[in-house]
XYZ file of C-alpha atoms in Angstrom:
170
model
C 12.582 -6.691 -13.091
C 13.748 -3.728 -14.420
C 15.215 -1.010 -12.418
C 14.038 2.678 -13.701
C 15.005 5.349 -11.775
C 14.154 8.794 -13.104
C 13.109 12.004 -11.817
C 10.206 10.358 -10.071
C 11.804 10.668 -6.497
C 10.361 10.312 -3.944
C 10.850 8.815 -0.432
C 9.511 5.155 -0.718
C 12.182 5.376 -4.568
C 14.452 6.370 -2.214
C 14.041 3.422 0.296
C 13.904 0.822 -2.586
C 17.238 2.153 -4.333
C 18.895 2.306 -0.959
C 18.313 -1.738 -0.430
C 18.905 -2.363 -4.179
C 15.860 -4.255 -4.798
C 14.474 -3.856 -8.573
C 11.186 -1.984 -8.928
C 9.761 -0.296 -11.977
C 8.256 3.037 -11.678
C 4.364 3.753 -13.228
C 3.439 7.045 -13.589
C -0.084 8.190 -14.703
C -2.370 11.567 -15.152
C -4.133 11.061 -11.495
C -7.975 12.882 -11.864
C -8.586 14.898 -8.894
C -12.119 13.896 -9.288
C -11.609 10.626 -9.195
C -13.707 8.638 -6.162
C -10.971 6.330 -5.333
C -7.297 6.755 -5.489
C -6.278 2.979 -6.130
C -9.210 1.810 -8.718
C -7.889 4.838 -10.493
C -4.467 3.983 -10.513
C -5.498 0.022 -11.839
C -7.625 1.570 -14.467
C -5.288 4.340 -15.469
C -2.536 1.674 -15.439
C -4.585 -0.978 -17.575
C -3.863 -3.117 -14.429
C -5.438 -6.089 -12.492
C -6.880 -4.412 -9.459
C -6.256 -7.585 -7.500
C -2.383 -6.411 -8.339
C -2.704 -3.105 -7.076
C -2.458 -1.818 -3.470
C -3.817 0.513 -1.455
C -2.358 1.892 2.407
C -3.813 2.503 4.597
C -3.805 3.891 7.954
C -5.292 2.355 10.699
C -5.855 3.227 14.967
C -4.914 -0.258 16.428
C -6.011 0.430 19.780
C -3.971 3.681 20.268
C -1.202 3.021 17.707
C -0.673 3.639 14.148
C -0.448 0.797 11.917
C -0.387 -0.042 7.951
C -3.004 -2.471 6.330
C -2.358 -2.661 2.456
C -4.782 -4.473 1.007
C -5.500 -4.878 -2.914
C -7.776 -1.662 -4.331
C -10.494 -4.887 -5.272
C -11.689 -5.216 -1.971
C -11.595 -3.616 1.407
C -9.797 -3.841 4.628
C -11.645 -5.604 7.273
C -10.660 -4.103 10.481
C -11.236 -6.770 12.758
C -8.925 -9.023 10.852
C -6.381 -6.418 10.703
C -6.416 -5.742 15.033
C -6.282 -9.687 15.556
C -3.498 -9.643 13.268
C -1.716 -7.049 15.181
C -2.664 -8.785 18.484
C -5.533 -6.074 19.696
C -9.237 -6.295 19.575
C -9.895 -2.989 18.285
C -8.957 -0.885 15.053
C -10.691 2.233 12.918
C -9.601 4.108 10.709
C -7.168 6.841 11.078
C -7.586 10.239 11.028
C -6.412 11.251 8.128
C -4.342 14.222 9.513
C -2.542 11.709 11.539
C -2.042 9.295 9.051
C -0.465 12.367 7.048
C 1.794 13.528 9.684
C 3.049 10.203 10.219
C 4.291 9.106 7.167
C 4.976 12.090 5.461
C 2.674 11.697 2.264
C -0.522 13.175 1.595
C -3.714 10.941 1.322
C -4.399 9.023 -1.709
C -0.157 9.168 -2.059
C 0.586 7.212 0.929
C 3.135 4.726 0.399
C 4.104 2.104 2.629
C 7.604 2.598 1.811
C 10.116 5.277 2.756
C 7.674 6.841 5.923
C 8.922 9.268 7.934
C 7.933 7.436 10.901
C 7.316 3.606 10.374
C 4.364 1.547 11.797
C 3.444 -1.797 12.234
C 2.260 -2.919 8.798
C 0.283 -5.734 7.366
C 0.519 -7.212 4.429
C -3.049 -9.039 2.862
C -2.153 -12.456 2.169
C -3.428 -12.352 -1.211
C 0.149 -10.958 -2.021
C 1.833 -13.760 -1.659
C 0.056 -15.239 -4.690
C 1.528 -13.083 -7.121
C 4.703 -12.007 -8.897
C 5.022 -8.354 -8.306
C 2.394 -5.992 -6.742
C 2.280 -1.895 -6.882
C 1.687 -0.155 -3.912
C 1.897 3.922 -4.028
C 4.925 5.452 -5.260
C 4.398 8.404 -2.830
C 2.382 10.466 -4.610
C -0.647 10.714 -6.292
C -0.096 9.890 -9.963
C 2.753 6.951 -9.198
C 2.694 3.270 -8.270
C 5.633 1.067 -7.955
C 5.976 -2.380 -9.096
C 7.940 -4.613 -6.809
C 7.897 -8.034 -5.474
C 5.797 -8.907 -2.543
C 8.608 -10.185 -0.765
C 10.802 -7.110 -1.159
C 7.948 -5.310 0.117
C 7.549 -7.860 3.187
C 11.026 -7.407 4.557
C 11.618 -3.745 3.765
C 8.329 -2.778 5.881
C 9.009 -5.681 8.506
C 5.426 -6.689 7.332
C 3.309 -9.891 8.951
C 1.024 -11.079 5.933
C -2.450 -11.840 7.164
C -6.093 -12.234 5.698
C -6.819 -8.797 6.167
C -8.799 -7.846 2.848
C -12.784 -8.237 2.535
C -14.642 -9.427 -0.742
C -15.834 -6.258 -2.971
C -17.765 -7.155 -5.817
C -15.974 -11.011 -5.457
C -12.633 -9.436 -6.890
C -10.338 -10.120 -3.514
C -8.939 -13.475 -3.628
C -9.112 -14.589 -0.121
């Protein structure tokens, strides 16, 4: 895989040129409008969903933590505590989530975060070639291995994503 760096910086570009692993950079018109952040991207992109990402934030019983899961489906919570060891996990406040990583909703990346969490990885990932995940911002995905993404966010890979419309591969 290519590895295009341009003047898309950003944090998570950042973290991925600092370990050298290849990634390719795609950039598209986001629509504030648009209801969600990651079916946009897929459908902006001409993309798979079930190859596109989203992160997010999650309270696991006190803590922060990252569930990424593919824009198809959603992220079952339960699955994502018992993954993490706890019982227990909502959603984050998005305030929180914001202050902790250092990206603004619907641009958080689980790469380059000011602060890193635990994060888990949906199994489905490890199906497939390359993946995108947010680039940092809204408007940019990244295109990178699942494994690279695995051992540059210390990730545990877990059946954390629920069926939407039948489009998650469990």
């Amino acid at each position: 895989m290519a590895r295009r760096n341009n003047s898309q910086g950003t944090p998570a570009t950042a973290a991925l040129t600092a370990a050298g692993v290849p990634f390719v950079l795609h950039p598209y018109t986001h629509d504030p409008s648009a209801a969600s952040y990651g079916v946009e991207a897929a459908e902006a992109l001409g993309i798979d969903p079930s190859r596109v990402f989203k992160t997010l934030m999650v309270d696991v019983e006190g803590r922060l933590a990252v569930g990424i899961v593919p824009v198809s489906g959603t992220l079952d919570l339960k699955a994502m505590a018992m993954a993490l060891g706890a019982k227990k996990a909502a959603m984050a406040d998005p305030a929180a989530a914001q202050r902790r990583t250092g990206y603004v909703l619907g641009g958080i990346s689980p790469l380059g975060q000011r602060q890193p969490s635990p994060t888990v990885l949906d199994s489905s990932a490890l199906g497939l070639e390359t993946l995108l995940v947010s680039g940092g911002r809204r408007g940019l995905d990244i295109e990178l291995a699942p494994a690279d993404l695995v051992r540059l966010t210390d990730a545990v890979t877990a059946p954390i994503g629920s069926l939407a419309a039948g489009n998650l591969r469990a």
